[in-house]
PDB file of C-alpha atoms in Angstrom:
ATOM      1  CA  GLY A   1      83.654  95.266  96.953  1.00  0.00           C
ATOM      2  CA  GLU A   2      85.084  98.034  99.064  1.00  0.00           C
ATOM      3  CA  ASP A   3      88.486  97.742 100.675  1.00  0.00           C
ATOM      4  CA  VAL A   4      90.147 100.667 102.410  1.00  0.00           C
ATOM      5  CA  GLU A   5      93.782 100.536 103.507  1.00  0.00           C
ATOM      6  CA  GLN A   6      95.710 102.813 105.847  1.00  0.00           C
ATOM      7  CA  SER A   7      99.177 102.839 107.341  1.00  0.00           C
ATOM      8  CA  LEU A   8      99.175 102.419 111.119  1.00  0.00           C
ATOM      9  CA  PHE A   9     101.286 104.929 113.020  1.00  0.00           C
ATOM     10  CA  LEU A  10     102.580 108.478 112.614  1.00  0.00           C
ATOM     11  CA  SER A  11     104.600 110.544 115.045  1.00  0.00           C
ATOM     12  CA  VAL A  12     104.839 114.299 114.470  1.00  0.00           C
ATOM     13  CA  ARG A  13     106.202 117.300 116.340  1.00  0.00           C
ATOM     14  CA  GLU A  14     103.830 119.988 117.527  1.00  0.00           C
ATOM     15  CA  GLY A  15     103.621 122.763 114.949  1.00  0.00           C
ATOM     16  CA  ASP A  16     104.647 120.540 112.028  1.00  0.00           C
ATOM     17  CA  SER A  17     102.270 119.308 109.356  1.00  0.00           C
ATOM     18  CA  SER A  18     101.035 115.728 109.384  1.00  0.00           C
ATOM     19  CA  VAL A  19      99.877 113.789 106.372  1.00  0.00           C
ATOM     20  CA  ILE A  20      97.808 110.651 106.671  1.00  0.00           C
ATOM     21  CA  ASN A  21      97.229 108.467 103.639  1.00  0.00           C
ATOM     22  CA  CYS A  22      94.564 106.053 102.618  1.00  0.00           C
ATOM     23  CA  THR A  23      93.950 103.932  99.552  1.00  0.00           C
ATOM     24  CA  TYR A  24      90.677 102.450  98.466  1.00  0.00           C
ATOM     25  CA  THR A  25      89.813  99.948  95.798  1.00  0.00           C
ATOM     26  CA  ASP A  26      86.279 100.618  94.662  1.00  0.00           C
ATOM     27  CA  SER A  27      85.983 103.217  91.906  1.00  0.00           C
ATOM     28  CA  SER A  28      82.260 103.657  92.556  1.00  0.00           C
ATOM     29  CA  SER A  29      82.893 105.545  95.791  1.00  0.00           C
ATOM     30  CA  THR A  30      80.606 108.527  96.142  1.00  0.00           C
ATOM     31  CA  TYR A  31      81.851 110.208  99.311  1.00  0.00           C
ATOM     32  CA  LEU A  32      85.142 109.793 101.159  1.00  0.00           C
ATOM     33  CA  TYR A  33      85.478 110.758 104.790  1.00  0.00           C
ATOM     34  CA  TRP A  34      87.974 111.353 107.518  1.00  0.00           C
ATOM     35  CA  TYR A  35      86.973 110.490 111.068  1.00  0.00           C
ATOM     36  CA  LYS A  36      88.886 111.151 114.282  1.00  0.00           C
ATOM     37  CA  GLN A  37      88.713 109.009 117.402  1.00  0.00           C
ATOM     38  CA  GLU A  38      90.162 110.279 120.656  1.00  0.00           C
ATOM     39  CA  PRO A  39      90.672 107.848 123.555  1.00  0.00           C
ATOM     40  CA  GLY A  40      87.354 106.793 125.068  1.00  0.00           C
ATOM     41  CA  ALA A  41      85.358 108.824 122.577  1.00  0.00           C
ATOM     42  CA  GLY A  42      83.257 108.059 119.526  1.00  0.00           C
ATOM     43  CA  LEU A  43      84.071 108.577 115.885  1.00  0.00           C
ATOM     44  CA  GLN A  44      84.016 112.279 115.073  1.00  0.00           C
ATOM     45  CA  LEU A  45      83.514 113.335 111.470  1.00  0.00           C
ATOM     46  CA  LEU A  46      86.302 115.741 110.525  1.00  0.00           C
ATOM     47  CA  THR A  47      85.655 116.336 106.880  1.00  0.00           C
ATOM     48  CA  TYR A  48      84.448 114.655 103.724  1.00  0.00           C
ATOM     49  CA  ILE A  49      84.923 115.039 100.002  1.00  0.00           C
ATOM     50  CA  PHE A  50      82.696 114.137  97.115  1.00  0.00           C
ATOM     51  CA  SER A  51      84.325 111.810  94.644  1.00  0.00           C
ATOM     52  CA  ASN A  52      84.261 114.310  91.779  1.00  0.00           C
ATOM     53  CA  MET A  53      86.414 116.780  93.731  1.00  0.00           C
ATOM     54  CA  ASP A  54      90.218 116.842  93.885  1.00  0.00           C
ATOM     55  CA  MET A  55      90.740 118.905  96.973  1.00  0.00           C
ATOM     56  CA  LYS A  56      88.898 120.346  99.927  1.00  0.00           C
ATOM     57  CA  GLN A  57      90.288 122.724 102.508  1.00  0.00           C
ATOM     58  CA  ASP A  58      88.715 123.360 105.885  1.00  0.00           C
ATOM     59  CA  GLN A  59      90.791 125.508 108.235  1.00  0.00           C
ATOM     60  CA  ARG A  60      93.848 123.407 109.173  1.00  0.00           C
ATOM     61  CA  LEU A  61      92.631 120.392 107.245  1.00  0.00           C
ATOM     62  CA  THR A  62      93.307 119.722 103.568  1.00  0.00           C
ATOM     63  CA  VAL A  63      91.906 116.659 101.843  1.00  0.00           C
ATOM     64  CA  LEU A  64      93.403 115.551  98.551  1.00  0.00           C
ATOM     65  CA  LEU A  65      91.752 112.949  96.370  1.00  0.00           C
ATOM     66  CA  ASN A  66      93.531 111.236  93.497  1.00  0.00           C
ATOM     67  CA  LYS A  67      90.765 109.285  91.900  1.00  0.00           C
ATOM     68  CA  LYS A  68      92.993 107.739  89.251  1.00  0.00           C
ATOM     69  CA  ASP A  69      95.240 106.163  91.910  1.00  0.00           C
ATOM     70  CA  LYS A  70      92.361 105.764  94.399  1.00  0.00           C
ATOM     71  CA  HIS A  71      94.387 107.632  96.973  1.00  0.00           C
ATOM     72  CA  LEU A  72      93.039 109.919  99.681  1.00  0.00           C
ATOM     73  CA  SER A  73      95.121 112.002 102.039  1.00  0.00           C
ATOM     74  CA  LEU A  74      94.509 114.276 104.996  1.00  0.00           C
ATOM     75  CA  ARG A  75      96.972 117.022 105.784  1.00  0.00           C
ATOM     76  CA  ILE A  76      96.797 118.683 109.190  1.00  0.00           C
ATOM     77  CA  ALA A  77      98.651 121.982 109.292  1.00  0.00           C
ATOM     78  CA  ASP A  78     100.239 123.269 112.507  1.00  0.00           C
ATOM     79  CA  THR A  79      99.563 120.003 114.342  1.00  0.00           C
ATOM     80  CA  GLN A  80      98.557 120.456 117.978  1.00  0.00           C
ATOM     81  CA  THR A  81      98.692 118.039 120.916  1.00  0.00           C
ATOM     82  CA  GLY A  82      94.891 117.863 120.731  1.00  0.00           C
ATOM     83  CA  ASP A  83      95.266 116.293 117.291  1.00  0.00           C
ATOM     84  CA  SER A  84      96.674 113.124 118.869  1.00  0.00           C
ATOM     85  CA  ALA A  85      94.099 110.483 117.974  1.00  0.00           C
ATOM     86  CA  ILE A  86      93.318 107.659 115.598  1.00  0.00           C
ATOM     87  CA  TYR A  87      92.222 108.839 112.158  1.00  0.00           C
ATOM     88  CA  PHE A  88      90.009 106.681 109.978  1.00  0.00           C
ATOM     89  CA  CYS A  89      89.255 107.150 106.330  1.00  0.00           C
ATOM     90  CA  ALA A  90      85.973 105.768 105.086  1.00  0.00           C
ATOM     91  CA  GLU A  91      83.991 105.605 101.894  1.00  0.00           C
ATOM     92  CA  THR A  92      80.464 105.069 100.735  1.00  0.00           C
ATOM     93  CA  LEU A  93      79.572 103.530  97.430  1.00  0.00           C
ATOM     94  CA  TYR A  94      76.940 104.559  94.934  1.00  0.00           C
ATOM     95  CA  GLY A  95      73.545 103.150  95.911  1.00  0.00           C
ATOM     96  CA  ASN A  96      74.796 102.047  99.305  1.00  0.00           C
ATOM     97  CA  ASN A  97      74.173 103.578 102.720  1.00  0.00           C
ATOM     98  CA  ARG A  98      77.017 101.968 104.620  1.00  0.00           C
ATOM     99  CA  LEU A  99      80.443 103.336 105.537  1.00  0.00           C
ATOM    100  CA  ALA A 100      83.494 101.195 104.755  1.00  0.00           C
ATOM    101  CA  PHE A 101      86.370 102.125 107.069  1.00  0.00           C
ATOM    102  CA  GLY A 102      90.108 101.709 106.960  1.00  0.00           C
ATOM    103  CA  LYS A 103      91.953 100.262 109.973  1.00  0.00           C
ATOM    104  CA  GLY A 104      92.930 103.682 111.188  1.00  0.00           C
ATOM    105  CA  ASN A 105      96.137 105.594 111.590  1.00  0.00           C
ATOM    106  CA  GLN A 106      97.324 106.568 115.052  1.00  0.00           C
ATOM    107  CA  VAL A 107      98.837 110.041 115.163  1.00  0.00           C
ATOM    108  CA  VAL A 108     100.959 110.974 118.154  1.00  0.00           C
ATOM    109  CA  VAL A 109     101.903 114.626 118.517  1.00  0.00           C
ATOM    110  CA  ILE A 110     105.114 115.258 120.423  1.00  0.00           C
ATOM    111  CA  PRO A 111     105.246 118.586 122.281  1.00  0.00           C
TER     112      PRO A 111
ATOM    113  CA  GLU B   1      75.915 119.912 120.864  1.00  0.00           C
ATOM    114  CA  PRO B   2      73.549 116.924 120.524  1.00  0.00           C
ATOM    115  CA  GLU B   3      75.111 113.551 121.246  1.00  0.00           C
ATOM    116  CA  VAL B   4      74.453 109.903 120.620  1.00  0.00           C
ATOM    117  CA  THR B   5      74.566 108.177 124.001  1.00  0.00           C
ATOM    118  CA  GLN B   6      75.515 104.544 124.449  1.00  0.00           C
ATOM    119  CA  THR B   7      75.201 102.430 127.560  1.00  0.00           C
ATOM    120  CA  PRO B   8      76.938 100.661 129.121  1.00  0.00           C
ATOM    121  CA  SER B   9      80.426 101.809 128.192  1.00  0.00           C
ATOM    122  CA  HIS B  10      81.808  98.373 129.010  1.00  0.00           C
ATOM    123  CA  GLN B  11      80.022  95.051 129.391  1.00  0.00           C
ATOM    124  CA  VAL B  12      81.439  91.661 130.268  1.00  0.00           C
ATOM    125  CA  THR B  13      79.293  88.638 129.589  1.00  0.00           C
ATOM    126  CA  GLN B  14      79.654  84.883 129.588  1.00  0.00           C
ATOM    127  CA  MET B  15      79.654  82.988 126.334  1.00  0.00           C
ATOM    128  CA  GLY B  16      76.143  81.888 125.420  1.00  0.00           C
ATOM    129  CA  GLN B  17      74.441  84.712 127.296  1.00  0.00           C
ATOM    130  CA  GLU B  18      72.229  87.305 125.694  1.00  0.00           C
ATOM    131  CA  VAL B  19      73.309  90.935 125.733  1.00  0.00           C
ATOM    132  CA  ILE B  20      71.474  94.110 124.863  1.00  0.00           C
ATOM    133  CA  LEU B  21      73.458  97.185 123.933  1.00  0.00           C
ATOM    134  CA  ARG B  22      71.592 100.441 124.245  1.00  0.00           C
ATOM    135  CA  CYS B  23      71.761 103.663 122.324  1.00  0.00           C
ATOM    136  CA  VAL B  24      69.878 106.939 122.434  1.00  0.00           C
ATOM    137  CA  PRO B  25      70.190 108.577 119.012  1.00  0.00           C
ATOM    138  CA  ILE B  26      69.827 112.294 118.418  1.00  0.00           C
ATOM    139  CA  SER B  27      66.162 113.147 118.690  1.00  0.00           C
ATOM    140  CA  ASN B  28      65.488 114.532 115.203  1.00  0.00           C
ATOM    141  CA  HIS B  29      67.541 111.887 113.396  1.00  0.00           C
ATOM    142  CA  LEU B  30      65.733 109.332 111.278  1.00  0.00           C
ATOM    143  CA  TYR B  31      68.410 106.781 110.385  1.00  0.00           C
ATOM    144  CA  PHE B  32      70.138 104.584 112.932  1.00  0.00           C
ATOM    145  CA  TYR B  33      73.147 102.318 112.621  1.00  0.00           C
ATOM    146  CA  TRP B  34      75.306  99.818 114.427  1.00  0.00           C
ATOM    147  CA  TYR B  35      78.967  99.280 113.629  1.00  0.00           C
ATOM    148  CA  ARG B  36      81.555  97.212 115.429  1.00  0.00           C
ATOM    149  CA  GLN B  37      85.331  97.147 115.724  1.00  0.00           C
ATOM    150  CA  ILE B  38      87.137  94.019 116.784  1.00  0.00           C
ATOM    151  CA  LEU B  39      90.423  94.942 118.464  1.00  0.00           C
ATOM    152  CA  GLY B  40      93.062  95.742 115.863  1.00  0.00           C
ATOM    153  CA  GLN B  41      90.648  95.427 112.957  1.00  0.00           C
ATOM    154  CA  LYS B  42      88.526  97.756 110.868  1.00  0.00           C
ATOM    155  CA  VAL B  43      85.289  99.359 111.909  1.00  0.00           C
ATOM    156  CA  GLU B  44      82.623  97.215 110.234  1.00  0.00           C
ATOM    157  CA  PHE B  45      79.052  98.004 109.302  1.00  0.00           C
ATOM    158  CA  LEU B  46      76.410  95.806 110.922  1.00  0.00           C
ATOM    159  CA  VAL B  47      72.992  97.257 110.206  1.00  0.00           C
ATOM    160  CA  SER B  48      71.014 100.358 109.329  1.00  0.00           C
ATOM    161  CA  PHE B  49      67.460 101.060 110.470  1.00  0.00           C
ATOM    162  CA  TYR B  50      64.887 103.472 109.143  1.00  0.00           C
ATOM    163  CA  ASN B  51      61.152 103.854 109.600  1.00  0.00           C
ATOM    164  CA  ASN B  52      61.051 101.030 112.147  1.00  0.00           C
ATOM    165  CA  GLU B  53      62.665  98.444 109.963  1.00  0.00           C
ATOM    166  CA  ILE B  54      66.064  97.266 108.869  1.00  0.00           C
ATOM    167  CA  SER B  55      67.048  99.034 105.662  1.00  0.00           C
ATOM    168  CA  GLU B  56      70.366  97.286 105.145  1.00  0.00           C
ATOM    169  CA  LYS B  57      72.478  94.694 106.920  1.00  0.00           C
ATOM    170  CA  SER B  58      75.879  93.136 106.432  1.00  0.00           C
ATOM    171  CA  GLU B  59      76.845  89.501 106.281  1.00  0.00           C
ATOM    172  CA  ILE B  60      77.992  89.785 109.908  1.00  0.00           C
ATOM    173  CA  PHE B  61      74.441  90.567 111.043  1.00  0.00           C
ATOM    174  CA  ASP B  62      73.140  87.004 111.183  1.00  0.00           C
ATOM    175  CA  ASP B  63      70.209  85.500 113.095  1.00  0.00           C
ATOM    176  CA  GLN B  64      72.014  86.001 116.408  1.00  0.00           C
ATOM    177  CA  PHE B  65      71.624  89.755 116.042  1.00  0.00           C
ATOM    178  CA  SER B  66      68.512  91.868 116.195  1.00  0.00           C
ATOM    179  CA  VAL B  67      67.728  95.546 116.518  1.00  0.00           C
ATOM    180  CA  GLU B  68      64.766  97.334 117.959  1.00  0.00           C
ATOM    181  CA  ARG B  69      63.488 100.802 118.596  1.00  0.00           C
ATOM    182  CA  PRO B  70      61.191  99.949 121.489  1.00  0.00           C
ATOM    183  CA  ASP B  71      59.987 103.339 122.625  1.00  0.00           C
ATOM    184  CA  GLY B  72      60.798 106.042 120.084  1.00  0.00           C
ATOM    185  CA  SER B  73      63.980 107.138 121.811  1.00  0.00           C
ATOM    186  CA  ASN B  74      66.125 104.050 122.415  1.00  0.00           C
ATOM    187  CA  PHE B  75      67.737 101.948 119.716  1.00  0.00           C
ATOM    188  CA  THR B  76      69.015  98.578 120.876  1.00  0.00           C
ATOM    189  CA  LEU B  77      71.232  95.842 119.514  1.00  0.00           C
ATOM    190  CA  LYS B  78      70.614  92.372 120.916  1.00  0.00           C
ATOM    191  CA  ILE B  79      72.985  89.465 120.577  1.00  0.00           C
ATOM    192  CA  ARG B  80      71.081  86.300 121.504  1.00  0.00           C
ATOM    193  CA  SER B  81      73.844  83.853 122.342  1.00  0.00           C
ATOM    194  CA  THR B  82      77.203  85.562 122.525  1.00  0.00           C
ATOM    195  CA  LYS B  83      80.359  83.969 121.201  1.00  0.00           C
ATOM    196  CA  LEU B  84      83.949  84.790 122.042  1.00  0.00           C
ATOM    197  CA  GLU B  85      84.357  86.375 118.609  1.00  0.00           C
ATOM    198  CA  ASP B  86      81.588  88.873 119.388  1.00  0.00           C
ATOM    199  CA  SER B  87      84.035  90.661 121.680  1.00  0.00           C
ATOM    200  CA  ALA B  88      84.432  94.103 120.117  1.00  0.00           C
ATOM    201  CA  MET B  89      83.663  97.783 120.452  1.00  0.00           C
ATOM    202  CA  TYR B  90      80.127  98.417 119.238  1.00  0.00           C
ATOM    203  CA  PHE B  91      79.299 101.875 117.905  1.00  0.00           C
ATOM    204  CA  CYS B  92      75.834 103.269 117.446  1.00  0.00           C
ATOM    205  CA  ALA B  93      75.270 106.159 115.029  1.00  0.00           C
ATOM    206  CA  SER B  94      72.393 108.227 113.783  1.00  0.00           C
ATOM    207  CA  SER B  95      71.839 110.635 110.940  1.00  0.00           C
ATOM    208  CA  VAL B  96      69.200 112.980 109.647  1.00  0.00           C
ATOM    209  CA  GLY B  97      69.451 111.373 106.249  1.00  0.00           C
ATOM    210  CA  THR B  98      72.648 112.250 104.468  1.00  0.00           C
ATOM    211  CA  LEU B  99      75.830 110.381 105.238  1.00  0.00           C
ATOM    212  CA  SER B 100      77.718 113.554 105.971  1.00  0.00           C
ATOM    213  CA  SER B 101      75.611 114.041 109.068  1.00  0.00           C
ATOM    214  CA  TYR B 102      76.385 110.743 110.811  1.00  0.00           C
ATOM    215  CA  THR B 103      76.941 111.169 114.552  1.00  0.00           C
ATOM    216  CA  PHE B 104      78.580 108.306 116.398  1.00  0.00           C
ATOM    217  CA  GLY B 105      78.315 107.391 120.050  1.00  0.00           C
ATOM    218  CA  SER B 106      81.341 106.655 122.226  1.00  0.00           C
ATOM    219  CA  GLY B 107      80.878 102.937 121.905  1.00  0.00           C
ATOM    220  CA  THR B 108      80.226  99.948 124.164  1.00  0.00           C
ATOM    221  CA  ARG B 109      83.140  97.617 124.707  1.00  0.00           C
ATOM    222  CA  LEU B 110      81.733  94.091 124.855  1.00  0.00           C
ATOM    223  CA  THR B 111      83.937  91.383 126.294  1.00  0.00           C
ATOM    224  CA  VAL B 112      82.724  87.799 126.022  1.00  0.00           C
ATOM    225  CA  VAL B 113      84.472  85.362 128.385  1.00  0.00           C
TER     226      VAL B 113
END
């Protein structure tokens, strides 16, 4: 079954890069996602990567996928105060319509 | 930008009472979902709904839970007899069809006392 693990807290200075990591256990993942949750708001899809890709870049966001180690990371370049939020990785499995989420990683950006 | 709207944002209920959580999905979306997050734990899938029936449900979604699309715009989650452990943030989501187009609502925080 799916199990997605994340570390819990990251503090970063404005302008620096932040890297958030996630590991997953099920090798039949099809898509892997990063969601952002700001206080009082819903889960906002930031980006996703198909499981046969190694990397995806979207403006300040870079997703790296190491399928051998089942490791997913999100790098945010030039972190801004508006990036302060909880970031969740999630996966879907082949033949399955549900998202399996990690516990989330809180990112605090210090001005 | 279209939004998924959930009401209420916070609900307090007594143990054993029935609650109905309401959601208005995006109008051209065909798939609807409920997820929940118990404080400090992972966001967990509850149920997906398509073409007026449940398409998939998790082991959490037992006989105490039901979903309905009563009028073509609302999508509701009913918990018949709430327990303390039902206290959580409940998220509704909808999608056109592909998982990359999920849109989540802001959530309803349910507190059972």
